[in-house]
Coordinates of C-alpha atoms and ligand atoms in Angstrom, one line a residue:
M1 CA 161.7 -15.0 132.5
L2 CA 159.2 -18.0 132.4
I3 CA 156.7 -17.6 135.2
D4 CA 154.7 -20.1 136.8
T5 CA 152.7 -17.5 139.1
H6 CA 150.3 -20.2 141.0
A7 CA 151.7 -24.0 141.6
H8 CA 151.4 -26.3 144.3
L9 CA 154.8 -28.1 144.5
N10 CA 154.5 -28.1 148.5
F11 CA 151.0 -30.5 148.0
E12 CA 151.5 -34.4 148.5
A13 CA 151.0 -35.0 144.7
Y14 CA 155.1 -34.6 144.6
N15 CA 155.9 -36.6 147.6
E16 CA 157.5 -39.5 145.8
D17 CA 159.5 -37.1 143.2
R18 CA 159.5 -33.3 144.3
G19 CA 163.1 -32.6 143.9
E20 CA 163.3 -34.0 140.3
V21 CA 160.3 -31.4 139.8
I22 CA 161.7 -28.9 141.0
E23 CA 165.1 -29.7 139.0
R24 CA 163.0 -29.5 136.0
C25 CA 162.0 -25.9 137.0
L26 CA 165.7 -25.0 138.2
D27 CA 167.4 -26.2 134.4
Y28 CA 164.6 -24.9 132.3
P29 CA 165.0 -22.1 134.1
M30 CA 161.9 -20.5 135.3
T31 CA 160.1 -18.7 138.4
V32 CA 157.8 -20.7 140.4
I33 CA 155.7 -19.5 143.0
N34 CA 153.9 -22.0 145.6
I35 CA 150.6 -21.3 146.8
G36 CA 149.6 -22.5 150.5
A37 CA 146.3 -23.6 150.7
Q38 CA 146.6 -24.8 155.0
Y39 CA 149.1 -23.9 157.5
D40 CA 150.7 -27.1 156.4
T41 CA 150.8 -26.6 152.8
S42 CA 151.9 -22.7 153.6
K43 CA 154.5 -23.8 155.7
K44 CA 155.9 -26.4 152.7
A45 CA 155.8 -23.8 150.2
V46 CA 158.0 -21.1 152.4
E47 CA 160.6 -23.8 152.8
L48 CA 160.1 -25.0 149.3
S49 CA 161.3 -21.2 148.6
E50 CA 165.2 -22.2 149.8
N51 CA 164.9 -23.0 145.8
G52 CA 166.7 -20.6 143.4
N53 CA 163.2 -18.9 141.7
F54 CA 161.3 -20.1 144.1
Y55 CA 158.9 -17.7 146.3
N56 CA 155.6 -18.6 148.5
T57 CA 152.7 -17.3 149.3
I58 CA 150.5 -18.6 152.7
G59 CA 146.7 -19.0 153.3
L60 CA 143.8 -20.9 154.3
H61 CA 142.0 -21.7 150.8
P62 CA 137.8 -21.6 151.0
I63 CA 137.5 -24.7 151.0
H64 CA 139.1 -25.5 154.1
V65 CA 138.0 -22.9 156.3
F66 CA 136.6 -25.4 158.3
D67 CA 139.6 -27.6 158.7
E68 CA 141.5 -25.7 160.9
E69 CA 141.2 -22.4 163.1
F70 CA 142.6 -19.7 160.8
N71 CA 145.2 -18.0 163.2
I72 CA 146.7 -14.9 161.8
Q73 CA 149.5 -14.6 164.1
K74 CA 150.8 -18.4 163.5
Y75 CA 150.5 -17.3 159.2
Q76 CA 152.1 -13.7 160.2
K77 CA 155.1 -15.9 161.7
L78 CA 155.6 -17.9 158.6
I79 CA 156.3 -14.7 156.1
T80 CA 159.8 -14.4 154.9
N81 CA 161.5 -11.9 152.3
K82 CA 160.2 -14.7 149.6
T83 CA 156.5 -14.5 150.4
V84 CA 155.3 -12.8 147.4
A85 CA 151.4 -12.7 148.3
I86 CA 148.9 -13.8 151.0
G87 CA 146.1 -16.5 150.0
E88 CA 145.0 -18.3 148.3
T89 CA 141.7 -17.0 149.8
G90 CA 138.4 -16.0 148.7
L91 CA 135.3 -17.8 148.2
D92 CA 134.0 -21.5 146.6
Y93 CA 130.4 -22.0 146.2
F94 CA 131.3 -25.4 144.0
H95 CA 133.1 -27.1 147.3
L96 CA 130.3 -26.8 149.7
K97 CA 131.2 -30.1 151.5
E98 CA 130.1 -29.5 155.2
K99 CA 126.5 -31.2 154.9
E100 CA 125.6 -30.4 158.3
K101 CA 126.0 -26.4 158.3
S102 CA 123.3 -24.1 156.3
L103 CA 124.5 -22.5 152.7
S104 CA 124.9 -18.6 154.3
E105 CA 127.0 -20.0 157.4
I106 CA 129.1 -21.4 155.0
I107 CA 129.5 -18.7 152.8
E108 CA 129.7 -16.3 155.8
K109 CA 132.7 -18.1 157.4
Q110 CA 134.2 -18.2 154.2
K111 CA 133.5 -14.3 153.6
Q112 CA 135.2 -13.8 157.7
I113 CA 138.7 -15.9 156.7
F114 CA 138.7 -13.6 153.4
I115 CA 138.6 -10.2 155.3
K116 CA 141.3 -11.7 157.8
H117 CA 143.5 -12.5 155.0
I118 CA 143.0 -8.8 153.5
E119 CA 143.8 -7.6 156.9
L120 CA 147.2 -9.8 156.9
A121 CA 147.8 -8.7 153.3
K122 CA 147.6 -4.9 154.5
D123 CA 149.6 -5.1 157.4
N124 CA 152.3 -7.2 155.0
D125 CA 152.1 -4.6 152.2
L126 CA 151.7 -8.0 150.0
P127 CA 148.9 -8.8 147.3
L128 CA 146.2 -11.2 147.5
I129 CA 145.6 -14.2 145.5
C130 CA 142.1 -14.8 145.3
H131 CA 140.2 -18.0 144.4
G132 CA 136.5 -17.4 143.2
R133 CA 134.5 -20.4 142.1
N134 CA 130.5 -20.6 141.4
S135 CA 128.6 -23.7 142.1
G136 CA 127.9 -25.8 139.8
N137 CA 124.2 -26.3 139.4
D138 CA 122.5 -23.7 142.1
F139 CA 121.9 -20.4 139.7
T140 CA 121.6 -18.5 142.9
L141 CA 125.4 -18.8 143.3
Q142 CA 126.6 -17.5 140.2
T143 CA 128.0 -14.4 141.2
V144 CA 131.2 -15.3 143.0
Y145 CA 133.6 -12.7 141.2
F146 CA 131.4 -9.9 142.0
D147 CA 130.9 -11.0 145.6
L148 CA 134.8 -11.3 146.0
L149 CA 135.1 -7.5 144.1
K150 CA 132.5 -5.9 146.5
I151 CA 134.4 -7.6 150.1
L152 CA 137.6 -6.4 148.5
E153 CA 136.0 -2.8 148.0
Q154 CA 134.4 -2.6 151.3
N155 CA 137.8 -3.4 153.0
N156 CA 139.6 -1.0 150.6
Y157 CA 142.3 -3.4 149.1
S158 CA 141.9 -4.9 145.9
R159 CA 145.9 -5.7 145.2
G160 CA 145.9 -9.0 143.6
V161 CA 145.0 -11.7 141.2
M162 CA 142.1 -13.4 140.3
H163 CA 143.6 -16.7 139.7
C164 CA 142.4 -19.3 137.7
F165 CA 139.8 -16.8 136.2
G166 CA 136.8 -18.8 135.0
G167 CA 134.2 -16.1 134.5
K168 CA 132.7 -14.1 131.8
I169 CA 133.7 -11.0 130.0
A170 CA 132.1 -8.4 132.2
E171 CA 133.6 -10.3 135.2
A172 CA 136.7 -10.1 134.0
Q173 CA 136.4 -6.5 132.6
S174 CA 135.5 -5.7 136.6
V175 CA 138.0 -7.3 138.1
I176 CA 140.3 -5.0 135.3
D177 CA 138.9 -2.5 136.6
A178 CA 138.8 -2.7 139.9
G179 CA 142.9 -2.6 139.2
M180 CA 143.3 -6.4 139.7
Y181 CA 145.1 -8.8 137.5
I182 CA 143.5 -12.3 135.8
G183 CA 145.3 -15.4 136.2
F184 CA 144.9 -17.8 133.5
T185 CA 145.1 -21.7 133.6
G186 CA 145.6 -24.4 130.7
I187 CA 141.9 -24.6 131.1
I188 CA 142.4 -22.1 128.0
T189 CA 143.3 -25.2 126.2
F190 CA 140.7 -27.4 126.5
P191 CA 138.6 -27.4 123.6
N192 CA 135.2 -26.5 125.5
A193 CA 136.6 -23.5 126.7
Q194 CA 135.7 -20.9 123.7
G195 CA 134.0 -18.8 126.4
L196 CA 137.4 -18.3 128.1
R197 CA 139.4 -17.9 125.1
D198 CA 137.1 -15.1 124.3
V199 CA 137.7 -13.6 127.4
V200 CA 141.4 -13.8 127.1
A201 CA 141.5 -11.9 123.7
E202 CA 139.7 -8.8 125.1
M203 CA 141.6 -8.5 128.1
P204 CA 145.0 -6.8 128.1
L205 CA 148.0 -8.3 127.9
D206 CA 149.7 -6.0 131.0
R207 CA 146.9 -7.6 133.1
I208 CA 147.2 -10.9 132.6
L209 CA 149.3 -13.8 134.5
I210 CA 149.9 -17.1 133.6
E211 CA 149.6 -20.1 135.7
T212 CA 149.3 -23.8 136.1
D213 CA 147.3 -24.4 139.5
A214 CA 149.7 -28.1 139.0
P215 CA 149.5 -30.8 140.5
Y216 CA 146.1 -29.6 138.9
L217 CA 144.2 -28.6 135.6
A218 CA 147.1 -30.0 133.3
P219 CA 146.8 -28.4 129.7
Q220 CA 145.1 -30.5 127.2
K221 CA 148.4 -31.9 125.6
Y222 CA 148.6 -33.4 129.0
R223 CA 145.1 -33.7 130.1
G224 CA 144.2 -36.3 133.1
E225 CA 147.9 -36.0 134.3
R226 CA 149.5 -34.4 137.2
N227 CA 150.3 -31.1 136.1
E228 CA 153.4 -29.2 136.8
P229 CA 155.0 -25.9 136.5
I230 CA 157.2 -26.1 132.8
Y231 CA 153.5 -27.1 131.6
V232 CA 152.6 -23.2 132.1
I233 CA 154.7 -22.6 128.1
Q234 CA 151.1 -24.1 127.4
V235 CA 149.3 -21.4 128.3
A236 CA 151.9 -18.8 127.1
E237 CA 151.5 -20.5 123.7
K238 CA 147.4 -20.4 124.1
I239 CA 147.4 -16.9 124.7
A240 CA 149.8 -15.8 121.9
E241 CA 148.0 -17.6 119.5
I242 CA 144.8 -16.0 120.8
K243 CA 146.3 -12.6 120.5
N244 CA 148.2 -13.1 117.2
M245 CA 151.6 -12.4 119.0
K246 CA 155.0 -14.6 119.6
V247 CA 154.9 -16.4 122.9
E248 CA 158.7 -15.0 123.4
E249 CA 156.5 -11.5 124.1
V250 CA 153.9 -13.1 126.0
I251 CA 156.4 -14.3 128.7
E252 CA 158.3 -11.4 128.8
Q253 CA 155.0 -9.3 129.5
V254 CA 153.6 -11.5 131.9
W255 CA 157.1 -12.0 133.5
K256 CA 156.8 -8.0 133.9
N257 CA 153.6 -8.2 135.5
A258 CA 154.4 -10.9 138.1
K259 CA 157.3 -8.6 139.2
K260 CA 155.1 -5.7 139.4
L261 CA 152.5 -7.0 141.6
F262 CA 154.8 -9.5 143.2
K263 CA 157.6 -7.1 143.5
I264 CA 160.2 -9.6 142.8
K265 CA 163.3 -8.6 141.6
Ligands
ZN1 ZN1 145.4 -23.5 143.5

């Protein structure tokens, strides 16, 4: 079964035609995990799980840690039998938008909230959807994957996926060594992403997940447009091309991986 392990059909980008987008997923048919990024979008992701093969995750994205309080009890109450992970959560050194706050203050807050997500994941025996992004220009903020792995290790919990991976081979290898999965998006179809395709080539298929991160990151064929879950096939095709395999084999192995990590039946 084709699966998009990371989509945001819960976001307002789909307010006009969400029903049609959902219909295209159900018709295919494919499985979709909608990812919460704030309380409201987590709630919406839970609601969307009423559709057939739809699942949800709940969490507060690191870029939103100053927009609302992370109330662990409130989030706990959202969890249903179709909640398959906690997140997205993690560290984001790219969107440091709180100009009135110091860098260390922002990062410390992201770290605290990430640790609370780890607690919530432990309490519910669920994996984590980890988000990591390095700074675009500050050379001192280029270690996000190692920083995330360090926090996970300190908290004795490394079950989950490093979603939308954008790092180097050494970082990807550390993610694998920690026992985690690596999520690849349509970025691997971009002409300038050879470095990331080299990472795909090196990583074992039984630890790879495919995702769209829709509405963002539409694959090359649809670049600039709004992304949607069925385009995840482009990610599977690119992985198949890189690994010299049949696309069906990639789709089946990723489905096995997702079932194992997210305990989907
Ligand atoms: Zn996302």
